[in-house]
Short mmCIF file of C-alpha atoms in Angstrom, two decimals:
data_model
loop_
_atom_site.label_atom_id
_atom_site.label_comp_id
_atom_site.label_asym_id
_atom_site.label_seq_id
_atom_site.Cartn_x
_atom_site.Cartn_y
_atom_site.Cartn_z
CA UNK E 1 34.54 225.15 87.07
CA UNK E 2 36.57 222.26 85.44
CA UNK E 3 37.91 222.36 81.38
CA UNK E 4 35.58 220.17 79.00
CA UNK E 5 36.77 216.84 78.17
CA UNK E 6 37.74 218.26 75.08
CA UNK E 7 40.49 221.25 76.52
CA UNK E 8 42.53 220.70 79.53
CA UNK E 9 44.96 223.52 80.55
CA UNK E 10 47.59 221.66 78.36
CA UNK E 11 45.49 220.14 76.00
CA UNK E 12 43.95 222.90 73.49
CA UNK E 13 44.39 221.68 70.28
CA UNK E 14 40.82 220.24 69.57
CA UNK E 15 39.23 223.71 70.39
CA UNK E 16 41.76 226.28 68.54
CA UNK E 17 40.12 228.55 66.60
CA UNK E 18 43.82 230.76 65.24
CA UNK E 19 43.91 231.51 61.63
CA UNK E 20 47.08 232.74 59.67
CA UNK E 21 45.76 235.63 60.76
CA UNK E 22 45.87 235.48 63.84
CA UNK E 23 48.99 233.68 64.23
CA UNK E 24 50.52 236.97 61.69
CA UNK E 25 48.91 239.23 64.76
CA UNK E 26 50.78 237.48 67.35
CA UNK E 27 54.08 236.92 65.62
CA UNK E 28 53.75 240.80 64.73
CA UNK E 29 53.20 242.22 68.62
CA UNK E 30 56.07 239.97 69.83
CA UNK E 31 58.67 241.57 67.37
CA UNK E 32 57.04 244.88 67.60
CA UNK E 33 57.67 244.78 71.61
CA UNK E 34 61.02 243.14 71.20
CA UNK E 35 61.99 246.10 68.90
CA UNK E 36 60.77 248.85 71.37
CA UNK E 37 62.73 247.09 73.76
CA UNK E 38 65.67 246.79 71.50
CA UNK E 39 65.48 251.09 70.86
CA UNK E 40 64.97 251.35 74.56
CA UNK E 41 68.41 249.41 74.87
CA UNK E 42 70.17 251.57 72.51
CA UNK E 43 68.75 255.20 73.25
CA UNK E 44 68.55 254.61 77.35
CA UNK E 45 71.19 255.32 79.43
CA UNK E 46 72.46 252.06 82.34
CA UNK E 47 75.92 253.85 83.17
CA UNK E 48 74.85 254.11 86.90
CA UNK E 49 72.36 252.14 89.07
CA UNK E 50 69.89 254.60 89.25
CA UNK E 51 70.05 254.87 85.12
CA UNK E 52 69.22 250.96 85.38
CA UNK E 53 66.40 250.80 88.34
CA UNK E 54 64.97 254.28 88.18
CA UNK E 55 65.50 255.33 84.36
CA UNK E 56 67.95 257.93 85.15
CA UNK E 57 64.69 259.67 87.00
CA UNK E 58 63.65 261.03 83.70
CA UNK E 59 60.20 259.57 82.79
CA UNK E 60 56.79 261.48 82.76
CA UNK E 61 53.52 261.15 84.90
CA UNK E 62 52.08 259.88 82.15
CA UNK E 63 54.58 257.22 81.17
CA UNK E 64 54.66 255.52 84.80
CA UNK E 65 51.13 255.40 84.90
CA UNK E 66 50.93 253.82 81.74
CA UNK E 67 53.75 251.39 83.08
CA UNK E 68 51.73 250.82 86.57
CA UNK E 69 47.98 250.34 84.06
CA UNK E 70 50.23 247.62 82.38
CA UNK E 71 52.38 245.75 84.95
CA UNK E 72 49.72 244.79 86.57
CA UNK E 73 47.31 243.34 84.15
CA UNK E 74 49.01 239.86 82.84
CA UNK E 75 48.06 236.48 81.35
CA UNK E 76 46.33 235.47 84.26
CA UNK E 77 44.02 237.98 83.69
CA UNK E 78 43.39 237.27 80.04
CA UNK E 79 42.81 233.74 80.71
CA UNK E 80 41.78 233.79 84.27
CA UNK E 81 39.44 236.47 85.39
CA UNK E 82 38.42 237.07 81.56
CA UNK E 83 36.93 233.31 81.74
CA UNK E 84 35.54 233.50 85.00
CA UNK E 85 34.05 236.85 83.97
CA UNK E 86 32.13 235.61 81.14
CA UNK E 87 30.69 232.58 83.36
CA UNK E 88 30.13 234.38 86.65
CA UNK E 89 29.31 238.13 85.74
CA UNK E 90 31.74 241.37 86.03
CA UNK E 91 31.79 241.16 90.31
CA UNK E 92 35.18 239.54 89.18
CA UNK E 93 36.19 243.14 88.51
CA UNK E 94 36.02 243.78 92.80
CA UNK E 95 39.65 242.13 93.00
CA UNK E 96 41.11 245.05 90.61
CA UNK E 97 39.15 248.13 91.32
CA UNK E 98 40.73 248.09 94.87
CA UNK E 99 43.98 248.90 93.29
CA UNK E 100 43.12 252.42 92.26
CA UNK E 101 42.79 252.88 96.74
CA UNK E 102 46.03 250.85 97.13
CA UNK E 103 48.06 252.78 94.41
CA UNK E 104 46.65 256.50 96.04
CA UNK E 105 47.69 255.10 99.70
CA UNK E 106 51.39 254.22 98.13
CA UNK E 107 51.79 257.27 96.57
CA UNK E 108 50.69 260.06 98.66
CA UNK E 109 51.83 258.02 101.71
CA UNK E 110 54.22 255.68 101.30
CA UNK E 111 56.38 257.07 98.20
CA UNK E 112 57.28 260.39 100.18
CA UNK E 113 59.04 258.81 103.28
CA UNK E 114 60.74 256.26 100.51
CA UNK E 115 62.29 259.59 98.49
CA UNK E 116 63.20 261.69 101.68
CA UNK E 117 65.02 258.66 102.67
CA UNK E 118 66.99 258.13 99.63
CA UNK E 119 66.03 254.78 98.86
CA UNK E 120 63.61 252.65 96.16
CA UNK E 121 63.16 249.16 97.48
CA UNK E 122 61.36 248.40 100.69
CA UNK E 123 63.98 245.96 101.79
CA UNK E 124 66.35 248.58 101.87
CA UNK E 125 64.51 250.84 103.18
CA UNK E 126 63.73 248.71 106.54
CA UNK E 127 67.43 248.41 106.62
CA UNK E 128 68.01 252.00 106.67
CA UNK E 129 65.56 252.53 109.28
CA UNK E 130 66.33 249.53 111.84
CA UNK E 131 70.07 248.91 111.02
CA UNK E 132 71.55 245.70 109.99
CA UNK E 133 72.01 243.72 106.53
CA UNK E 134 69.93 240.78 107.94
CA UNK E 135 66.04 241.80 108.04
CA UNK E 136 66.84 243.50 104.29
CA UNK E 137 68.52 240.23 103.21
CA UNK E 138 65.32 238.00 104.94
CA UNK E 139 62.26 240.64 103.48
CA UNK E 140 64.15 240.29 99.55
CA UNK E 141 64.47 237.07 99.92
CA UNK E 142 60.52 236.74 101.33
CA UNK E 143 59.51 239.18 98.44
CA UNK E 144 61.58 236.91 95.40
CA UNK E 145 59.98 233.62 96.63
CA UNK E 146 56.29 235.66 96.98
CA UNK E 147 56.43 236.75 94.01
CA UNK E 148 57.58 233.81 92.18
CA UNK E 149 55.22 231.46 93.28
CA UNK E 150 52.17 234.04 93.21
CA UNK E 151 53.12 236.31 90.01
CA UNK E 152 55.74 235.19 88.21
CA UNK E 153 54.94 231.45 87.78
CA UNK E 154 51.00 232.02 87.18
CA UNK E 155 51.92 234.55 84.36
CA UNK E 156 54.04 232.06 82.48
CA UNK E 157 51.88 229.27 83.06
CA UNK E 158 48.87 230.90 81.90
CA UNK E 159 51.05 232.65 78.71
CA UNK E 160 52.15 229.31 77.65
CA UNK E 161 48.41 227.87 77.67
CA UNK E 162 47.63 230.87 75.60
CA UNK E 163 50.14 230.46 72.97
CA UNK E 164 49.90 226.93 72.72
CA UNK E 165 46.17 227.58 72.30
CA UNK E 166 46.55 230.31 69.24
CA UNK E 167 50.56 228.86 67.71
CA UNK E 168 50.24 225.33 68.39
CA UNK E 169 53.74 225.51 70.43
CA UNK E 170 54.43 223.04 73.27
CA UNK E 171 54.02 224.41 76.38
CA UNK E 172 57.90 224.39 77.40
CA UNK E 173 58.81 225.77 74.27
CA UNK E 174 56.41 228.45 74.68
CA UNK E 175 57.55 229.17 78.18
CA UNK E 176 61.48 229.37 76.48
CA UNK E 177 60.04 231.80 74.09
CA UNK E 178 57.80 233.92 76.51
CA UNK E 179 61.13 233.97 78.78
CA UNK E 180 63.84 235.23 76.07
CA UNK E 181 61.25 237.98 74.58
CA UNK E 182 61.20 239.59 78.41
CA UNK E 183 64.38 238.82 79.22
CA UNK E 184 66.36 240.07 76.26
CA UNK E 185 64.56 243.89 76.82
CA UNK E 186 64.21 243.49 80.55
CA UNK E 187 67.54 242.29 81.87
CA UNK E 188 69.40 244.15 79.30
CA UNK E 189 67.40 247.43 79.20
CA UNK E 190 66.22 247.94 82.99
CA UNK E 191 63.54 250.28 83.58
CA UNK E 192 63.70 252.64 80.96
CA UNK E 193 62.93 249.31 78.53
CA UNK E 194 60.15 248.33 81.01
CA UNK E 195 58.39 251.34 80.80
CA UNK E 196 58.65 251.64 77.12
CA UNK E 197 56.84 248.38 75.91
CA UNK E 198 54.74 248.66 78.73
CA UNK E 199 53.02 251.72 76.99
CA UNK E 200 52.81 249.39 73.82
CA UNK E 201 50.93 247.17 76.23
CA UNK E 202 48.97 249.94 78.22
CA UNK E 203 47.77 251.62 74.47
CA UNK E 204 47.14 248.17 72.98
CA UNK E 205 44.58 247.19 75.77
CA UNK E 206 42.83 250.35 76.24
CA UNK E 207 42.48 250.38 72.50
CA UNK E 208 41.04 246.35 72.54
CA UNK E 209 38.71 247.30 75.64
CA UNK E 210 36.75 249.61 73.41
CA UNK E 211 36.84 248.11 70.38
CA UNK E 212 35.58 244.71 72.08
CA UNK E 213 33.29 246.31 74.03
CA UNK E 214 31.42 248.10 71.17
CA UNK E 215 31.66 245.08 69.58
CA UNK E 216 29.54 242.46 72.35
CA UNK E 217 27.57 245.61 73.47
CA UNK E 218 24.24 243.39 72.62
CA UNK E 219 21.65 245.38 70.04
CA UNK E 220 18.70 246.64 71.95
CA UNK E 221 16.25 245.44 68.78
CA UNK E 222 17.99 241.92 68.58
CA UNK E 223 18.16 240.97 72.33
CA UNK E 224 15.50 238.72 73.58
CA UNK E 225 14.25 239.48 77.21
CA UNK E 226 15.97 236.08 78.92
CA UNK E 227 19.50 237.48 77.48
CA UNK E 228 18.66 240.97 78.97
CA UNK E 229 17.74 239.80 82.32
CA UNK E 230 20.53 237.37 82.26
CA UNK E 231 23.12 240.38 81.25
CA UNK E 232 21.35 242.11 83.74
CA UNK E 233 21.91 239.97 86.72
CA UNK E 234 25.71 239.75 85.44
CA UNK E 235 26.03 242.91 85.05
CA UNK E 236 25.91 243.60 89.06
CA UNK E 237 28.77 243.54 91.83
CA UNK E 238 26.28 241.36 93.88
CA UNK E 239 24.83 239.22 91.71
CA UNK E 240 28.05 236.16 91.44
CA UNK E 241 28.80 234.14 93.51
CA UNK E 242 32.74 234.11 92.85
CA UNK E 243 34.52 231.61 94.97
CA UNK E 244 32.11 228.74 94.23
CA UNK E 245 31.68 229.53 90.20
CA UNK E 246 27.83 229.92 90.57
CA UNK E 247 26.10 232.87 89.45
CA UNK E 248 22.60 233.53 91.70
CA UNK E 249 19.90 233.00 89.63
CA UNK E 250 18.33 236.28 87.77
CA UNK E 251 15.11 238.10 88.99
CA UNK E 252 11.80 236.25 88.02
CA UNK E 253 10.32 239.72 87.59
CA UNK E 254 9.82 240.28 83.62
CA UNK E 255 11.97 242.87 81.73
CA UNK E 256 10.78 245.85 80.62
CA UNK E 257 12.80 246.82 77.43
CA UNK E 258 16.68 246.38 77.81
#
């Protein structure tokens, strides 16, 4: 599914719909996660590496899975599997709702052998268990290039697009911006700073889910019977045909009520 001649990834301007509001809410969220981060700096503890990686080992349940909920959702998502939801129908949502199997696997599997063994990266932990500096050295240097290309570079692209689409910024000046805002919390506050804004991020979404889904939740008196059965169809893990952008066509049976 290609952009309209109108918006390319870096050429938004002709379809931005930001208001001074909306540029206020954006402006707002940034310095409200810088400050977290900024408190999380100054009331956090980095004396010792496991006070920088691991928080000092002092964070709730319900703090790291607020930090997991977050970490993992990203710009990409947003403007990725948001648009190709709204085209294609919520069978996008397969991709994610195998993490919740993946996440129970690492943690009642995986996470115990990493803690009896002392240890909190899997590069170091392979070195612990087969000897030698080289295969940890090789496997952190596999995982920084992985997740570079995969993550890290599709999360700043896509931010970029984003703010150039609601600010107006340039797309490297965005990316400069985007960068310093993590970087100033994140390099200089480790985990502890991490965790923190990422349950500003974790609350913030949850919030937005309901209040936007409440909000496009169609009204059963004002829906006409083509935009049920079309809501219907997209409303089904098999009904989309993901990989090619084509949604199979709805039922020809007629609709009943919605």
């Amino acid at each position: 599914m290609g952009f309209p001649w109108y918006s390319t990834p870096w050429n938004t301007h002709l379809s931005t719909t930001n208001t001074n509001l909306d540029i206020l809410v954006v402006v707002f969220y940034f310095l409200l996660v810088l400050g977290i981060g900024l408190w999380a700096i100054l009331s956090s503890s980095r004396g010792t590496v496991e006070d920088f990686f691991l928080a000092g080992r002092n964070l709730a349940w319900w703090q790291i899975g607020a930090f997991l909920f977050a970490s993992n959702i990203g710009t990409g998502h947003f403007m990725g599997l948001a648009g190709k939801g709204a085209s294609s129908g919520i069978a996008v949502g397969a991709f994610e709702w195998n993490a919740p199997f993946i996440l129970c696997i690492l943690g009642w599997v995986f996470s115990p052998i990493y803690i009896k063994a002392g240890v909190v990266t899997t590069p170091r932990y392979l070195r612990k268990r087969f000897g030698g500096c080289r295969i940890q050295f090789l496997l952190a240097i596999l995982y920084l290039f992985l997740y570079i290309v995969s993550k890290i570079a599709v999360e700043i692209c896509t931010g970029a697009m984003f703010m150039k689409l609601v600010l107006g910024l340039d797309v490297y000046l965005a990316t400069v911006v985007l960068l310093t805002v993590t970087g100033i919390y994140a390099i200089t506050g480790g985990f502890a700073a991490v965790v923190y804004t990422d349950i500003l991020h974790a609350s913030v979404m949850v919030l937005g889910s309901v209040l936007l889904t409440a909000c496009i939740t169609p009204n059963k008196s004002k829906t006409s019977k083509n935009h049920c059965a079309l809501l219907r169809t997209m409303m089904h893990i098999a009904s989309t045909c993901l990989f090619e952008g084509r949604r199979i066509p709805p039922a020809t049976e007629s609709v009943h009520g919605c």
